[in-house]
């Protein structure tokens, strides 16, 4: 059995259904649904049963994490008390591929009783769900990827994608930025990447700083004690002038005129890479470090005096990637 061919057939089938939906997007009530959600003072409640419910839970989670107040409500739970979770300013997004899921259909008259706006995702606008809806988004597919053409595969992929369409459109409409995204994801690696700033990881105390007149042999001792693999060199006013790194020291050792008693500045790197923004995201600082192939990023103030340093190891240990 050729599983690679089966895999390709599944992916091609589902990709084709996404392409068909993309070509027919103008026939959906997408723009009206977006305007309804944007102008609402309430939440967007997503509901559905079975596979549609599982997809709906993911859609609600995506919306909630991208600036749209949203949660998933199972229709059966709604019929047994949780209907009270839906407020008068809320909107419901109901998902049922057939448009006839019994548990969901039972809920619809009660939504209308409270005059709750309803956005539907189904395959047929003339289904019961379609007829109850104020706005309709078509999720019909011509072929499921299942070899029996029965198990929800292409249809659930399209439904998930349409949820992503809603989320991205709403993000664009709200001009949702990565700083906004960070505020919804303060934990985990994603949150660390988008939330932690340079100042949160900055080393400010006991920095290996020497004057321009310091001899190389003394600077090496301070480099070892500093455990950064670098020595910062400043002028009489305390302004950064250069940096001695392990690499600088190794290159100096290779020169025939090398002397351990020379001034440290003679073998150091002039005009080292610095930034003067402590509020820069740590992830952006890591990009600078990677782009310039350095290990230490020095943070200075407007007078070019050292405020602190950020080592690549600090970023890695903090989970910044």
mmCIF file of N, CA and C in Angstrom, residues 132-208:
data_model
loop_
_atom_site.group_PDB
_atom_site.id
_atom_site.type_symbol
_atom_site.label_atom_id
_atom_site.label_comp_id
_atom_site.label_asym_id
_atom_site.label_seq_id
_atom_site.Cartn_x
_atom_site.Cartn_y
_atom_site.Cartn_z
ATOM 1 N N UNK A 132 -32.476 30.195 9.874
ATOM 2 C CA UNK A 132 -32.504 30.955 11.125
ATOM 3 C C UNK A 132 -31.435 32.060 11.150
ATOM 4 N N UNK A 133 -30.427 31.906 10.336
ATOM 5 C CA UNK A 133 -29.271 32.796 10.444
ATOM 6 C C UNK A 133 -29.542 34.189 9.883
ATOM 7 N N UNK A 134 -28.805 35.145 10.429
ATOM 8 C CA UNK A 134 -28.812 36.502 9.881
ATOM 9 C C UNK A 134 -27.768 36.628 8.783
ATOM 10 N N UNK A 135 -26.654 35.932 8.972
ATOM 11 C CA UNK A 135 -25.588 35.929 7.973
ATOM 12 C C UNK A 135 -25.097 34.500 7.799
ATOM 13 N N UNK A 136 -24.778 34.142 6.559
ATOM 14 C CA UNK A 136 -24.463 32.754 6.232
ATOM 15 C C UNK A 136 -23.085 32.651 5.579
ATOM 16 N N UNK A 137 -22.279 31.714 6.076
ATOM 17 C CA UNK A 137 -20.966 31.426 5.490
ATOM 18 C C UNK A 137 -20.972 29.973 5.022
ATOM 19 N N UNK A 138 -20.781 29.797 3.749
ATOM 20 C CA UNK A 138 -20.902 28.471 3.137
ATOM 21 C C UNK A 138 -19.629 27.655 3.357
ATOM 22 N N UNK A 139 -19.806 26.440 3.912
ATOM 23 C CA UNK A 139 -18.648 25.553 4.127
ATOM 24 C C UNK A 139 -18.848 24.224 3.382
ATOM 25 N N UNK A 140 -19.597 24.273 2.296
ATOM 26 C CA UNK A 140 -19.842 23.045 1.539
ATOM 27 C C UNK A 140 -18.591 22.609 0.788
ATOM 28 N N UNK A 141 -18.423 21.306 0.665
ATOM 29 C CA UNK A 141 -17.323 20.741 -0.114
ATOM 30 C C UNK A 141 -17.901 19.739 -1.105
ATOM 31 N N UNK A 142 -17.208 19.559 -2.210
ATOM 32 C CA UNK A 142 -17.672 18.609 -3.217
ATOM 33 C C UNK A 142 -17.210 17.190 -2.904
ATOM 34 N N UNK A 143 -16.153 17.077 -2.086
ATOM 35 C CA UNK A 143 -15.611 15.744 -1.787
ATOM 36 C C UNK A 143 -14.867 15.765 -0.463
ATOM 37 N N UNK A 144 -15.219 14.799 0.388
ATOM 38 C CA UNK A 144 -14.443 14.595 1.606
ATOM 39 C C UNK A 144 -13.177 13.825 1.254
ATOM 40 N N UNK A 145 -12.103 14.039 2.015
ATOM 41 C CA UNK A 145 -10.860 13.307 1.771
ATOM 42 C C UNK A 145 -10.969 11.847 2.203
ATOM 43 N N UNK A 146 -11.949 11.547 3.009
ATOM 44 C CA UNK A 146 -12.214 10.173 3.433
ATOM 45 C C UNK A 146 -12.495 9.300 2.208
ATOM 46 N N UNK A 147 -11.909 8.092 2.108
ATOM 47 C CA UNK A 147 -12.124 7.242 0.929
ATOM 48 C C UNK A 147 -13.587 6.837 0.740
ATOM 49 N N UNK A 148 -14.382 6.910 1.819
ATOM 50 C CA UNK A 148 -15.811 6.609 1.722
ATOM 51 C C UNK A 148 -16.636 7.864 1.433
ATOM 52 N N UNK A 149 -15.944 9.010 1.412
ATOM 53 C CA UNK A 149 -16.597 10.307 1.206
ATOM 54 C C UNK A 149 -17.673 10.556 2.267
ATOM 55 N N UNK A 150 -17.396 10.120 3.484
ATOM 56 C CA UNK A 150 -18.380 10.286 4.551
ATOM 57 C C UNK A 150 -17.809 10.979 5.788
ATOM 58 N N UNK A 151 -16.647 10.536 6.275
ATOM 59 C CA UNK A 151 -16.082 11.120 7.498
ATOM 60 C C UNK A 151 -15.701 12.579 7.263
ATOM 61 N N UNK A 152 -16.051 13.478 8.192
ATOM 62 C CA UNK A 152 -15.701 14.892 8.038
ATOM 63 C C UNK A 152 -14.187 15.082 7.968
ATOM 64 N N UNK A 153 -13.710 15.441 6.837
ATOM 65 C CA UNK A 153 -12.274 15.671 6.624
ATOM 66 C C UNK A 153 -12.085 16.989 5.874
ATOM 67 N N UNK A 154 -12.404 17.003 4.601
ATOM 68 C CA UNK A 154 -12.320 18.255 3.837
ATOM 69 C C UNK A 154 -13.214 19.324 4.449
ATOM 70 N N UNK A 155 -14.401 18.913 4.895
ATOM 71 C CA UNK A 155 -15.359 19.882 5.433
ATOM 72 C C UNK A 155 -14.867 20.495 6.741
ATOM 73 N N UNK A 156 -14.249 19.685 7.609
ATOM 74 C CA UNK A 156 -13.740 20.249 8.861
ATOM 75 C C UNK A 156 -12.517 21.134 8.607
ATOM 76 N N UNK A 157 -11.715 20.752 7.604
ATOM 77 C CA UNK A 157 -10.566 21.593 7.239
ATOM 78 C C UNK A 157 -11.042 22.955 6.753
ATOM 79 N N UNK A 158 -12.062 22.953 5.893
ATOM 80 C CA UNK A 158 -12.601 24.214 5.383
ATOM 81 C C UNK A 158 -13.225 25.040 6.510
ATOM 82 N N UNK A 159 -13.938 24.378 7.410
ATOM 83 C CA UNK A 159 -14.560 25.096 8.533
ATOM 84 C C UNK A 159 -13.494 25.757 9.400
ATOM 85 N N UNK A 160 -12.429 25.005 9.691
ATOM 86 C CA UNK A 160 -11.323 25.549 10.476
ATOM 87 C C UNK A 160 -10.709 26.750 9.760
ATOM 88 N N UNK A 161 -10.543 26.620 8.459
ATOM 89 C CA UNK A 161 -9.942 27.700 7.670
ATOM 90 C C UNK A 161 -10.827 28.941 7.674
ATOM 91 N N UNK A 162 -12.139 28.751 7.596
ATOM 92 C CA UNK A 162 -13.045 29.891 7.617
ATOM 93 C C UNK A 162 -13.021 30.576 8.980
ATOM 94 N N UNK A 163 -12.806 29.800 10.034
ATOM 95 C CA UNK A 163 -12.607 30.415 11.344
ATOM 96 C C UNK A 163 -11.362 31.280 11.367
ATOM 97 N N UNK A 164 -10.302 30.782 10.726
ATOM 98 C CA UNK A 164 -9.073 31.570 10.614
ATOM 99 C C UNK A 164 -9.307 32.831 9.782
ATOM 100 N N UNK A 165 -10.123 32.703 8.751
ATOM 101 C CA UNK A 165 -10.468 33.865 7.927
ATOM 102 C C UNK A 165 -11.116 34.945 8.795
ATOM 103 N N UNK A 166 -12.084 34.550 9.602
ATOM 104 C CA UNK A 166 -12.740 35.502 10.497
ATOM 105 C C UNK A 166 -11.725 36.163 11.427
ATOM 106 N N UNK A 167 -10.876 35.344 12.044
ATOM 107 C CA UNK A 167 -9.904 35.867 13.005
ATOM 108 C C UNK A 167 -8.955 36.864 12.348
ATOM 109 N N UNK A 168 -8.439 36.523 11.175
ATOM 110 C CA UNK A 168 -7.470 37.395 10.499
ATOM 111 C C UNK A 168 -8.135 38.674 10.018
ATOM 112 N N UNK A 169 -9.338 38.568 9.476
ATOM 113 C CA UNK A 169 -10.065 39.764 9.037
ATOM 114 C C UNK A 169 -10.307 40.709 10.211
ATOM 115 N N UNK A 170 -10.687 40.148 11.348
ATOM 116 C CA UNK A 170 -10.927 40.971 12.535
ATOM 117 C C UNK A 170 -9.631 41.595 13.050
ATOM 118 N N UNK A 171 -8.529 40.851 12.969
ATOM 119 C CA UNK A 171 -7.237 41.410 13.360
ATOM 120 C C UNK A 171 -6.870 42.589 12.479
ATOM 121 N N UNK A 172 -7.060 42.435 11.177
ATOM 122 C CA UNK A 172 -6.759 43.517 10.239
ATOM 123 C C UNK A 172 -7.654 44.720 10.498
ATOM 124 N N UNK A 173 -8.934 44.457 10.724
ATOM 125 C CA UNK A 173 -9.900 45.536 10.962
ATOM 126 C C UNK A 173 -9.541 46.326 12.208
ATOM 127 N N UNK A 174 -9.046 45.618 13.234
ATOM 128 C CA UNK A 174 -8.689 46.269 14.497
ATOM 129 C C UNK A 174 -7.247 46.787 14.508
ATOM 130 N N UNK A 175 -6.512 46.530 13.447
ATOM 131 C CA UNK A 175 -5.088 46.863 13.402
ATOM 132 C C UNK A 175 -4.362 46.218 14.582
ATOM 133 N N UNK A 176 -4.666 44.957 14.783
ATOM 134 C CA UNK A 176 -4.119 44.184 15.892
ATOM 135 C C UNK A 176 -2.631 43.934 15.649
ATOM 136 N N UNK A 177 -1.773 44.403 16.573
ATOM 137 C CA UNK A 177 -0.326 44.310 16.413
ATOM 138 C C UNK A 177 0.252 43.212 17.298
ATOM 139 N N UNK A 178 1.532 42.891 17.076
ATOM 140 C CA UNK A 178 2.141 41.815 17.856
ATOM 141 C C UNK A 178 2.269 42.187 19.331
ATOM 142 N N UNK A 179 2.302 43.511 19.631
ATOM 143 C CA UNK A 179 2.317 43.919 21.029
ATOM 144 C C UNK A 179 0.971 43.591 21.688
ATOM 145 N N UNK A 180 -0.112 43.734 20.915
ATOM 146 C CA UNK A 180 -1.434 43.355 21.415
ATOM 147 C C UNK A 180 -1.490 41.841 21.627
ATOM 148 N N UNK A 181 -0.926 41.120 20.660
ATOM 149 C CA UNK A 181 -0.905 39.659 20.748
ATOM 150 C C UNK A 181 -0.154 39.217 21.994
ATOM 151 N N UNK A 182 0.935 39.932 22.298
ATOM 152 C CA UNK A 182 1.744 39.575 23.465
ATOM 153 C C UNK A 182 0.947 39.676 24.753
ATOM 154 N N UNK A 183 0.069 40.685 24.841
ATOM 155 C CA UNK A 183 -0.687 40.876 26.068
ATOM 156 C C UNK A 183 -1.675 39.747 26.315
ATOM 157 N N UNK A 184 -2.033 39.002 25.262
ATOM 158 C CA UNK A 184 -2.929 37.865 25.406
ATOM 159 C C UNK A 184 -2.156 36.554 25.590
ATOM 160 N N UNK A 185 -0.814 36.600 25.442
ATOM 161 C CA UNK A 185 0.017 35.388 25.541
ATOM 162 C C UNK A 185 1.222 35.642 26.440
ATOM 163 N N UNK A 186 0.993 36.003 27.711
ATOM 164 C CA UNK A 186 2.137 36.328 28.566
ATOM 165 C C UNK A 186 2.963 35.130 28.988
ATOM 166 N N UNK A 187 2.432 33.915 28.861
ATOM 167 C CA UNK A 187 3.162 32.730 29.289
ATOM 168 C C UNK A 187 3.604 31.880 28.114
ATOM 169 N N UNK A 188 4.523 30.956 28.387
ATOM 170 C CA UNK A 188 5.002 30.061 27.337
ATOM 171 C C UNK A 188 6.007 30.740 26.431
ATOM 172 N N UNK A 189 6.550 29.978 25.502
ATOM 173 C CA UNK A 189 7.608 30.500 24.626
ATOM 174 C C UNK A 189 7.101 31.614 23.730
ATOM 175 N N UNK A 190 5.844 31.516 23.297
ATOM 176 C CA UNK A 190 5.283 32.551 22.435
ATOM 177 C C UNK A 190 5.177 33.870 23.185
ATOM 178 N N UNK A 191 4.682 33.785 24.424
ATOM 179 C CA UNK A 191 4.565 34.987 25.232
ATOM 180 C C UNK A 191 5.917 35.599 25.543
ATOM 181 N N UNK A 192 6.878 34.743 25.819
ATOM 182 C CA UNK A 192 8.221 35.244 26.106
ATOM 183 C C UNK A 192 8.786 35.992 24.910
ATOM 184 N N UNK A 193 8.548 35.453 23.742
ATOM 185 C CA UNK A 193 9.072 36.081 22.535
ATOM 186 C C UNK A 193 8.467 37.456 22.308
ATOM 187 N N UNK A 194 7.187 37.597 22.640
ATOM 188 C CA UNK A 194 6.481 38.820 22.306
ATOM 189 C C UNK A 194 6.283 39.764 23.482
ATOM 190 N N UNK A 195 6.637 39.336 24.683
ATOM 191 C CA UNK A 195 6.315 40.125 25.860
ATOM 192 C C UNK A 195 7.541 40.593 26.633
ATOM 193 N N UNK A 196 8.543 39.740 26.764
ATOM 194 C CA UNK A 196 9.715 40.090 27.564
ATOM 195 C C UNK A 196 10.561 41.137 26.839
ATOM 196 N N UNK A 197 10.939 42.165 27.574
ATOM 197 C CA UNK A 197 11.749 43.249 27.016
ATOM 198 C C UNK A 197 13.207 43.115 27.452
ATOM 199 N N UNK A 198 14.056 43.865 26.761
ATOM 200 C CA UNK A 198 15.490 43.834 27.063
ATOM 201 C C UNK A 198 15.746 44.153 28.534
ATOM 202 N N UNK A 199 15.032 45.137 29.057
ATOM 203 C CA UNK A 199 15.270 45.561 30.437
ATOM 204 C C UNK A 199 14.979 44.452 31.445
ATOM 205 N N UNK A 200 14.105 43.507 31.071
ATOM 206 C CA UNK A 200 13.774 42.405 31.972
ATOM 207 C C UNK A 200 14.943 41.428 32.147
ATOM 208 N N UNK A 201 15.860 41.401 31.193
ATOM 209 C CA UNK A 201 16.956 40.427 31.218
ATOM 210 C C UNK A 201 18.327 41.089 31.342
ATOM 211 N N UNK A 202 18.330 42.394 31.440
ATOM 212 C CA UNK A 202 19.578 43.149 31.400
ATOM 213 C C UNK A 202 20.460 42.899 32.621
ATOM 214 N N UNK A 203 21.758 42.669 32.366
ATOM 215 C CA UNK A 203 22.743 42.602 33.453
ATOM 216 C C UNK A 203 23.274 44.012 33.680
ATOM 217 N N UNK A 204 23.101 44.515 34.911
ATOM 218 C CA UNK A 204 23.500 45.896 35.198
ATOM 219 C C UNK A 204 24.582 46.004 36.267
ATOM 220 N N UNK A 205 24.726 44.953 37.056
ATOM 221 C CA UNK A 205 25.662 45.009 38.185
ATOM 222 C C UNK A 205 26.952 44.240 37.882
ATOM 223 N N UNK A 206 28.062 44.733 38.499
ATOM 224 C CA UNK A 206 29.369 44.060 38.434
ATOM 225 C C UNK A 206 29.794 43.760 36.992
ATOM 226 N N UNK A 207 29.616 44.728 36.119
ATOM 227 C CA UNK A 207 29.997 44.545 34.724
ATOM 228 C C UNK A 207 31.520 44.649 34.573
ATOM 229 N N UNK A 208 32.114 43.873 33.665
ATOM 230 C CA UNK A 208 33.561 43.928 33.432
ATOM 231 C C UNK A 208 33.930 45.163 32.607
#
